[in-house]
């Protein structure tokens, strides 16, 4: 490590006092020769040093270029490289823990394991095809059993992966309901701070209020909306329009109503406005003033159920959140210990379906060497997960999602 000044060679101006770190190949992140300037962190300083090195012939790195170079030089496999991007993008501890498993080679190891097992089956069949006379006939049942179990394990991995995508991506959840039912109070309770104004005047919230919370490791953007009602107030009207936009953009809607007033016609009309494809939870608020003290779901009408909760006392909060996360498909996240990303899930799923299709060979009584075609294809899909069998365009697509300088 060298110490000195960064000097503009044209006019001799000292731009910064800095350290220069020299990393010789292959002992650097990219496995190439690398030098790193460590200058003072201020914006102007860094910018001026950057301009200077660029004017002297260096260029800015492309998004993900460092990691891509590390992969091309064999320092990292593709699953570890993807984990770096996931680690940087992690919005919750749980997301970063899952990314660390990938970075430690967890995804690679697991996929290579499946690949080995399939290669074993392939070798088993092909040995028979090549040296038919000298070996015992192939144990079709054993092969079938092993492949069936691989299919099941791959499917489980895909299910876990799709579920853990929620940890990475997060959810947008909108609190929707008539005025004064306690949406803002609920937002304040869930975010553990006085984020939104609460009054007993209907129409208090007029703008969309967003807050970030983390529930069971799932990053959630919670939206408080203006209570929807018929109004002549110009500002409130705009607020209600925004509520409708929030309904359209959310992953899940919590429809809040007032338990003391009961489920009214106006609530039912509002319910009709919610698109049928969005995850919905109906919540009856002000349970502290409701006679029935049990926290079990309340039947409104067949098939509508509501979770009782009190934004004031917090009763019913835990059951409501568990129900909400379950409905969003995020209930099992704590049990997952390996998280495939979307690209990896697609390939694992393709491998599983081609194997399933191949198993039909046995049912149809076709010669077993037909099955080797599917086996080879499945092995190829798995190879694409770890990058052993990956095209340049796929590589470019993966790295283009990285941030610059990583
Ligand atoms: N007893 C009781 N009162 C509550 C509860 N939640 C909210 N309130 C009261 O209900 C009134 C309305 O609460 P807000 O949170 O402002 O209701 P809102 O749905 O955001 O209303 P708008 O913004 O006008 O649409 C306030 O007086 C709150 O104190 C609750 O769980 N129990
Ligand atoms: Mg409000």
Coordinates of C-alpha atoms and ligand atoms in Angstrom, one line a residue:
X1 CA 0.0 0.0 0.0
X2 CA 1.4 3.3 -1.0
X3 CA 0.8 6.7 0.5
X4 CA 0.9 10.0 -1.4
X5 CA -1.0 12.7 -3.3
X6 CA -3.1 12.5 -6.4
X7 CA -1.7 15.2 -8.6
X8 CA -3.1 16.6 -11.8
X9 CA -0.2 16.1 -14.2
X10 CA -1.1 19.1 -16.4
X11 CA -0.9 21.8 -13.8
X12 CA 0.6 20.0 -10.7
X13 CA -2.5 20.7 -8.6
X14 CA -2.8 18.3 -5.6
X15 CA -6.3 16.9 -5.8
X16 CA -6.3 14.6 -2.8
X17 CA -4.2 12.9 -0.3
X18 CA -4.7 9.2 -0.8
X19 CA -3.7 5.6 -0.4
X20 CA -3.0 3.3 -3.3
X21 CA -3.6 -0.4 -2.9
X22 CA -2.0 -2.8 -5.4
X23 CA -3.5 -6.2 -5.8
X24 CA -1.6 -8.5 -8.2
X25 CA -3.3 -11.2 -10.2
X26 CA -4.7 -13.6 -9.2
X27 CA -5.1 -12.3 -5.7
X28 CA -7.8 -9.7 -6.3
X29 CA -11.6 -9.9 -6.6
X30 CA -11.5 -10.2 -10.4
X31 CA -8.3 -12.3 -10.3
X32 CA -6.7 -9.6 -12.5
X33 CA -4.2 -6.9 -11.6
X34 CA -6.1 -4.3 -9.7
X35 CA -5.2 -1.0 -8.2
X36 CA -7.5 0.8 -5.8
X37 CA -7.3 4.4 -4.8
X38 CA -8.5 5.1 -1.3
X39 CA -9.2 8.8 -1.2
X40 CA -11.3 11.0 1.1
X41 CA -14.9 10.1 0.8
X42 CA -16.4 13.5 0.0
X43 CA -18.4 13.7 -3.2
X44 CA -16.3 16.4 -4.8
X45 CA -13.0 14.7 -4.0
X46 CA -14.0 11.3 -5.4
X47 CA -15.5 13.0 -8.5
X48 CA -12.3 14.9 -9.2
X49 CA -10.1 11.8 -8.8
X50 CA -12.4 9.9 -11.1
X51 CA -12.4 12.6 -13.7
X52 CA -8.6 12.7 -13.6
X53 CA -8.2 8.9 -14.1
X54 CA -10.8 8.9 -16.8
X55 CA -9.0 11.7 -18.6
X56 CA -5.8 9.6 -18.4
X57 CA -7.4 6.7 -20.2
X58 CA -9.4 4.7 -17.6
X59 CA -13.1 4.1 -18.1
X60 CA -16.1 3.6 -15.9
X61 CA -17.0 0.0 -15.1
X62 CA -20.2 -1.3 -16.6
X63 CA -22.9 -2.5 -14.2
X64 CA -21.7 -5.7 -12.6
X65 CA -18.5 -5.7 -14.6
X66 CA -16.2 -6.5 -11.6
X67 CA -18.3 -9.5 -10.7
X68 CA -18.6 -10.6 -14.3
X69 CA -14.9 -10.5 -14.6
X70 CA -14.5 -12.5 -11.4
X71 CA -16.9 -15.1 -12.9
X72 CA -15.1 -15.2 -16.2
X73 CA -11.8 -15.8 -14.4
X74 CA -13.3 -18.6 -12.4
X75 CA -13.1 -16.8 -9.1
X76 CA -16.8 -17.1 -8.6
X77 CA -19.5 -19.3 -10.0
X78 CA -22.6 -17.6 -11.3
X79 CA -24.8 -18.5 -8.3
X80 CA -22.4 -16.8 -6.0
X81 CA -22.2 -13.7 -8.3
X82 CA -26.0 -13.5 -8.3
X83 CA -25.9 -13.7 -4.5
X84 CA -23.7 -10.7 -4.3
X85 CA -26.3 -8.6 -6.2
X86 CA -29.0 -10.0 -3.9
X87 CA -26.9 -9.2 -0.8
X88 CA -26.5 -5.6 -1.9
X89 CA -30.2 -5.3 -2.7
X90 CA -31.4 -7.0 0.5
X91 CA -34.0 -5.0 2.4
X92 CA -34.2 -7.2 5.5
X93 CA -32.0 -9.3 7.6
X94 CA -33.7 -12.4 6.5
X95 CA -33.0 -11.5 2.8
X96 CA -29.4 -10.9 3.6
X97 CA -29.1 -14.2 5.4
X98 CA -30.5 -16.1 2.4
X99 CA -28.2 -14.2 0.1
X100 CA -25.2 -15.2 2.3
X101 CA -26.1 -18.8 1.9
X102 CA -25.9 -18.4 -1.9
X103 CA -22.6 -16.5 -1.5
X104 CA -21.2 -19.3 0.6
X105 CA -21.9 -21.7 -2.3
X106 CA -25.1 -23.2 -0.9
X107 CA -27.1 -22.9 -4.2
X108 CA -24.1 -24.2 -6.2
X109 CA -23.5 -27.2 -3.9
X110 CA -27.2 -28.2 -3.9
X111 CA -27.5 -28.0 -7.7
X112 CA -24.3 -29.8 -8.3
X113 CA -25.6 -32.5 -6.0
X114 CA -28.7 -33.0 -8.2
X115 CA -26.6 -33.0 -11.3
X116 CA -24.2 -35.7 -9.9
X117 CA -27.2 -37.9 -9.0
X118 CA -28.6 -37.5 -12.5
X119 CA -25.2 -38.2 -14.1
X120 CA -25.0 -41.4 -12.0
X121 CA -28.4 -42.5 -13.5
X122 CA -27.2 -41.6 -17.0
X123 CA -24.0 -43.6 -16.5
X124 CA -26.0 -46.5 -15.2
X125 CA -28.2 -46.6 -18.3
X126 CA -25.5 -45.9 -20.9
X127 CA -23.2 -48.6 -19.5
X128 CA -26.0 -51.1 -20.3
X129 CA -26.5 -49.8 -23.8
X130 CA -22.7 -50.0 -24.6
X131 CA -21.8 -53.3 -22.9
X132 CA -25.1 -55.1 -22.9
X133 CA -23.7 -58.6 -22.7
X134 CA -21.3 -58.3 -19.8
X135 CA -23.5 -56.6 -17.1
X136 CA -26.6 -57.4 -15.2
X137 CA -29.8 -55.8 -16.7
X138 CA -30.5 -52.3 -15.6
X139 CA -32.7 -51.9 -12.4
X140 CA -35.4 -49.8 -13.9
X141 CA -37.3 -49.5 -10.6
X142 CA -34.2 -48.1 -8.8
X143 CA -33.7 -45.5 -11.5
X144 CA -37.3 -44.5 -11.5
X145 CA -37.4 -44.2 -7.7
X146 CA -34.2 -42.0 -7.7
X147 CA -35.5 -39.7 -10.5
X148 CA -38.9 -39.4 -8.8
X149 CA -37.2 -38.3 -5.6
X150 CA -35.0 -35.8 -7.5
X151 CA -38.1 -34.4 -9.1
X152 CA -39.8 -34.0 -5.7
X153 CA -36.8 -32.3 -4.2
X154 CA -36.4 -29.9 -7.2
X155 CA -40.1 -29.0 -7.0
X156 CA -39.7 -28.2 -3.2
X157 CA -36.7 -26.0 -4.0
X158 CA -38.7 -24.1 -6.6
X159 CA -41.6 -23.6 -4.2
X160 CA -39.2 -22.3 -1.5
X161 CA -37.5 -20.1 -4.1
X162 CA -40.8 -18.5 -5.2
X163 CA -41.7 -17.9 -1.6
X164 CA -38.4 -16.3 -0.7
X165 CA -38.6 -14.0 -3.7
X166 CA -41.0 -12.1 -1.5
X167 CA -38.2 -11.6 1.1
X168 CA -36.1 -10.1 -1.6
X169 CA -38.7 -8.0 -3.5
X170 CA -40.9 -7.1 -0.5
X171 CA -44.6 -6.5 -0.6
X172 CA -46.8 -3.4 -1.1
X173 CA -49.8 -3.6 1.2
X174 CA -52.5 -0.9 1.2
X175 CA -54.8 -0.1 4.1
X176 CA -58.1 0.7 2.6
X177 CA -61.5 1.5 4.1
X178 CA -64.2 4.0 4.8
X179 CA -63.3 7.2 6.7
X180 CA -62.7 6.9 10.5
X181 CA -62.4 3.1 10.7
X182 CA -58.8 3.4 12.0
X183 CA -56.6 2.9 9.0
X184 CA -54.0 5.5 10.1
X185 CA -54.1 4.2 13.7
X186 CA -53.4 0.8 12.3
X187 CA -50.5 2.1 10.2
X188 CA -49.1 3.8 13.3
X189 CA -49.4 0.7 15.4
X190 CA -47.7 -1.5 12.8
X191 CA -44.9 0.9 12.1
X192 CA -44.5 1.6 15.9
X193 CA -44.4 5.3 15.4
X194 CA -46.8 8.2 15.0
X195 CA -46.4 8.4 11.2
X196 CA -50.0 9.4 10.2
X197 CA -52.3 12.0 11.7
X198 CA -55.2 10.4 13.6
X199 CA -58.3 12.3 14.6
X200 CA -62.0 11.5 15.1
X201 CA -62.9 13.6 12.1
X202 CA -63.8 11.5 9.1
X203 CA -61.5 12.4 6.1
X204 CA -58.4 13.1 8.1
X205 CA -56.0 11.4 5.8
X206 CA -55.9 13.0 2.4
X207 CA -52.6 12.0 0.9
X208 CA -51.1 8.6 0.4
X209 CA -48.8 7.8 3.3
X210 CA -46.0 5.2 2.9
X211 CA -43.9 3.6 5.5
X212 CA -41.4 0.8 5.5
X213 CA -41.8 -2.0 8.0
X214 CA -40.3 -5.5 8.3
X215 CA -42.6 -8.4 9.3
X216 CA -41.0 -11.8 9.9
X217 CA -38.2 -10.8 7.6
X218 CA -40.4 -9.6 4.9
X219 CA -39.9 -5.9 3.9
X220 CA -43.2 -4.3 3.5
X221 CA -44.2 -0.9 2.1
X222 CA -47.4 -0.1 4.0
X223 CA -49.7 2.5 2.4
X224 CA -52.3 4.5 4.4
X225 CA -54.9 5.8 2.1
X226 CA -57.7 8.4 2.3
X227 CA -61.0 6.9 3.5
X228 CA -63.2 6.3 0.5
X229 CA -66.6 8.1 0.7
X230 CA -68.7 10.5 -1.4
X231 CA -67.5 14.0 -0.9
X232 CA -67.5 17.5 -2.4
X233 CA -64.2 18.4 -0.8
X234 CA -61.7 19.0 -3.6
X235 CA -58.6 17.9 -1.6
X236 CA -60.4 14.8 -0.3
X237 CA -61.5 13.9 -3.8
X238 CA -57.9 13.9 -5.0
X239 CA -56.9 11.8 -2.0
X240 CA -59.7 9.3 -2.8
X241 CA -58.4 9.1 -6.3
X242 CA -55.0 8.2 -5.0
X243 CA -56.5 5.5 -2.7
X244 CA -57.9 3.9 -5.8
X245 CA -54.5 4.0 -7.5
X246 CA -53.0 2.5 -4.4
X247 CA -55.5 -0.4 -4.6
X248 CA -54.5 -1.0 -8.2
X249 CA -50.8 -1.1 -7.4
X250 CA -50.7 -3.1 -4.2
X251 CA -49.7 -6.7 -3.8
X252 CA -52.3 -7.1 -1.0
X253 CA -55.1 -5.0 0.4
X254 CA -56.2 -4.8 4.0
X255 CA -59.8 -3.7 4.0
X256 CA -60.5 -2.1 7.4
X257 CA -64.0 -1.7 8.8
X258 CA -65.3 -0.5 12.2
X259 CA -66.4 -3.5 14.4
X260 CA -68.6 -1.2 16.5
X261 CA -70.6 0.0 13.5
X262 CA -70.5 -3.5 12.0
X263 CA -70.1 -4.6 8.4
X264 CA -72.2 -2.0 6.5
X265 CA -73.5 -1.7 3.0
X266 CA -70.8 1.0 2.3
X267 CA -68.1 -1.5 3.3
X268 CA -69.6 -4.1 1.0
X269 CA -69.7 -1.6 -1.9
X270 CA -66.0 -0.8 -1.2
X271 CA -65.2 -4.5 -1.3
X272 CA -66.6 -4.7 -4.8
X273 CA -64.1 -2.1 -6.0
X274 CA -61.2 -4.4 -5.0
X275 CA -59.9 -6.5 -8.0
X276 CA -60.5 -10.2 -7.5
X277 CA -56.9 -11.2 -8.3
X278 CA -55.3 -9.2 -5.5
X279 CA -54.7 -10.7 -2.1
X280 CA -57.2 -9.4 0.4
X281 CA -57.7 -9.5 4.1
X282 CA -60.7 -8.0 5.8
X283 CA -59.9 -6.6 9.3
X284 CA -62.5 -5.5 11.8
X285 CA -60.9 -2.7 13.9
X286 CA -61.7 -1.3 17.4
X287 CA -62.0 -4.8 18.9
X288 CA -61.4 -3.1 22.3
X289 CA -65.0 -1.8 22.1
X290 CA -66.5 -4.9 20.6
X291 CA -68.4 -7.2 22.9
X292 CA -67.0 -10.5 21.6
X293 CA -63.5 -10.7 23.0
X294 CA -62.2 -13.8 21.1
X295 CA -59.6 -13.1 18.5
X296 CA -60.8 -15.8 16.2
X297 CA -62.1 -14.7 12.7
X298 CA -65.6 -13.3 12.5
X299 CA -67.9 -14.4 9.8
X300 CA -69.5 -11.5 8.0
X301 CA -71.4 -13.5 5.4
X302 CA -70.6 -16.6 3.5
X303 CA -67.7 -16.7 2.4
X304 CA -66.4 -13.5 4.0
X305 CA -64.4 -13.6 7.2
X306 CA -62.7 -10.8 9.1
X307 CA -59.8 -10.7 11.6
X308 CA -60.6 -8.7 14.7
X309 CA -58.0 -6.2 15.8
X310 CA -57.6 -3.1 17.9
X311 CA -55.2 -0.4 16.6
X312 CA -55.6 1.1 20.1
X313 CA -54.6 -1.8 22.3
X314 CA -52.9 -4.1 19.9
X315 CA -55.1 -7.1 20.6
X316 CA -55.5 -9.4 17.6
X317 CA -52.5 -7.9 15.9
X318 CA -50.3 -11.0 15.9
X319 CA -53.0 -13.3 14.4
X320 CA -53.9 -10.7 11.9
X321 CA -50.3 -10.4 10.7
X322 CA -49.9 -14.2 10.5
X323 CA -53.0 -14.5 8.4
X324 CA -51.9 -11.6 6.2
X325 CA -48.4 -13.1 5.6
X326 CA -49.9 -16.5 4.9
X327 CA -52.3 -15.1 2.3
X328 CA -49.4 -13.3 0.7
X329 CA -47.5 -16.6 0.4
X330 CA -44.9 -15.5 2.9
X331 CA -45.9 -17.7 5.8
X332 CA -43.2 -20.3 5.5
X333 CA -40.2 -18.0 5.1
X334 CA -38.6 -18.8 8.4
X335 CA -38.3 -22.5 7.4
X336 CA -36.5 -21.8 4.1
X337 CA -32.8 -22.3 4.2
X338 CA -32.0 -22.2 0.5
X339 CA -33.4 -19.5 -1.8
X340 CA -33.2 -19.9 -5.6
X341 CA -33.8 -16.7 -7.5
X342 CA -36.3 -16.4 -10.4
X343 CA -33.8 -17.4 -13.0
X344 CA -32.6 -20.4 -11.1
X345 CA -36.2 -21.4 -10.2
X346 CA -37.2 -21.4 -13.9
X347 CA -34.3 -23.7 -14.8
X348 CA -34.9 -26.0 -11.8
X349 CA -38.5 -26.1 -12.7
X350 CA -37.7 -26.9 -16.4
X351 CA -35.4 -29.7 -15.2
X352 CA -38.1 -31.2 -13.0
X353 CA -40.7 -31.1 -15.7
X354 CA -38.5 -32.7 -18.3
X355 CA -37.7 -35.5 -15.9
X356 CA -41.3 -36.0 -15.1
X357 CA -42.1 -36.2 -18.7
X358 CA -39.2 -38.7 -19.1
X359 CA -40.6 -40.9 -16.4
X360 CA -43.5 -41.5 -18.8
X361 CA -41.0 -43.6 -20.9
X362 CA -41.2 -46.3 -18.2
X363 CA -45.0 -46.2 -18.1
X364 CA -45.1 -46.5 -21.9
X365 CA -42.8 -49.4 -21.9
X366 CA -40.3 -47.7 -24.3
X367 CA -36.7 -48.8 -24.4
X368 CA -34.9 -47.2 -21.5
X369 CA -32.3 -45.4 -23.7
X370 CA -35.2 -43.0 -24.7
X371 CA -35.0 -41.7 -21.2
X372 CA -31.3 -40.6 -21.6
X373 CA -32.5 -37.8 -23.9
X374 CA -34.5 -36.3 -21.1
X375 CA -31.8 -37.0 -18.5
X376 CA -29.3 -35.1 -20.6
X377 CA -31.6 -32.1 -21.1
X378 CA -32.3 -31.9 -17.3
X379 CA -28.6 -32.1 -16.6
X380 CA -28.1 -29.2 -19.1
X381 CA -30.8 -27.1 -17.4
X382 CA -29.1 -27.6 -14.0
X383 CA -25.7 -26.8 -15.6
X384 CA -27.2 -23.4 -16.7
X385 CA -28.0 -22.6 -13.0
X386 CA -24.4 -22.9 -11.9
X387 CA -23.1 -21.4 -15.2
X388 CA -21.3 -24.5 -16.6
X389 CA -23.6 -24.3 -19.6
X390 CA -24.6 -20.7 -20.0
X391 CA -24.7 -18.4 -23.0
X392 CA -23.0 -15.1 -23.2
X393 CA -26.3 -13.2 -23.6
X394 CA -27.6 -14.8 -20.4
X395 CA -24.5 -13.7 -18.6
X396 CA -24.9 -10.1 -19.9
X397 CA -28.5 -10.1 -18.8
X398 CA -27.6 -11.2 -15.3
X399 CA -24.9 -8.6 -14.8
X400 CA -26.8 -5.8 -16.3
X401 CA -29.0 -5.9 -13.2
X402 CA -26.1 -5.1 -10.9
X403 CA -25.3 -1.7 -9.8
X404 CA -22.3 0.1 -11.3
X405 CA -19.0 -0.5 -9.6
X406 CA -19.9 -3.9 -8.3
Ligands
LIG1 N1 -61.5 2.5 20.5 C1 -60.8 2.5 19.4 N2 -60.7 3.6 18.7 C2 -59.9 3.6 17.6 C3 -59.2 2.5 17.2 N3 -58.5 2.8 16.0 C4 -58.8 4.0 15.7 N4 -59.6 4.6 16.6 C5 -60.2 5.9 16.7 O1 -60.9 6.1 15.5 C6 -60.8 7.5 15.0 C7 -60.3 7.5 13.6 O2 -59.0 6.9 13.5 P1 -58.1 7.1 12.2 O3 -56.9 6.2 12.4 O4 -57.8 8.6 12.0 O5 -59.0 6.6 11.1 P2 -58.8 6.6 9.5 O6 -59.4 5.4 9.0 O7 -57.4 6.8 9.2 O8 -59.7 7.8 9.0 P3 -59.6 8.7 7.7 O9 -58.1 9.1 7.6 O10 -60.4 9.9 8.0 O11 -60.1 7.9 6.6 C8 -59.8 8.1 16.0 O12 -60.5 8.9 16.9 C9 -59.1 7.0 16.6 O13 -58.6 7.3 17.9 C10 -59.3 1.3 18.0 O14 -58.7 0.2 17.7 N5 -60.1 1.4 19.1
LIG2 MG1 -56.5 8.2 8.2

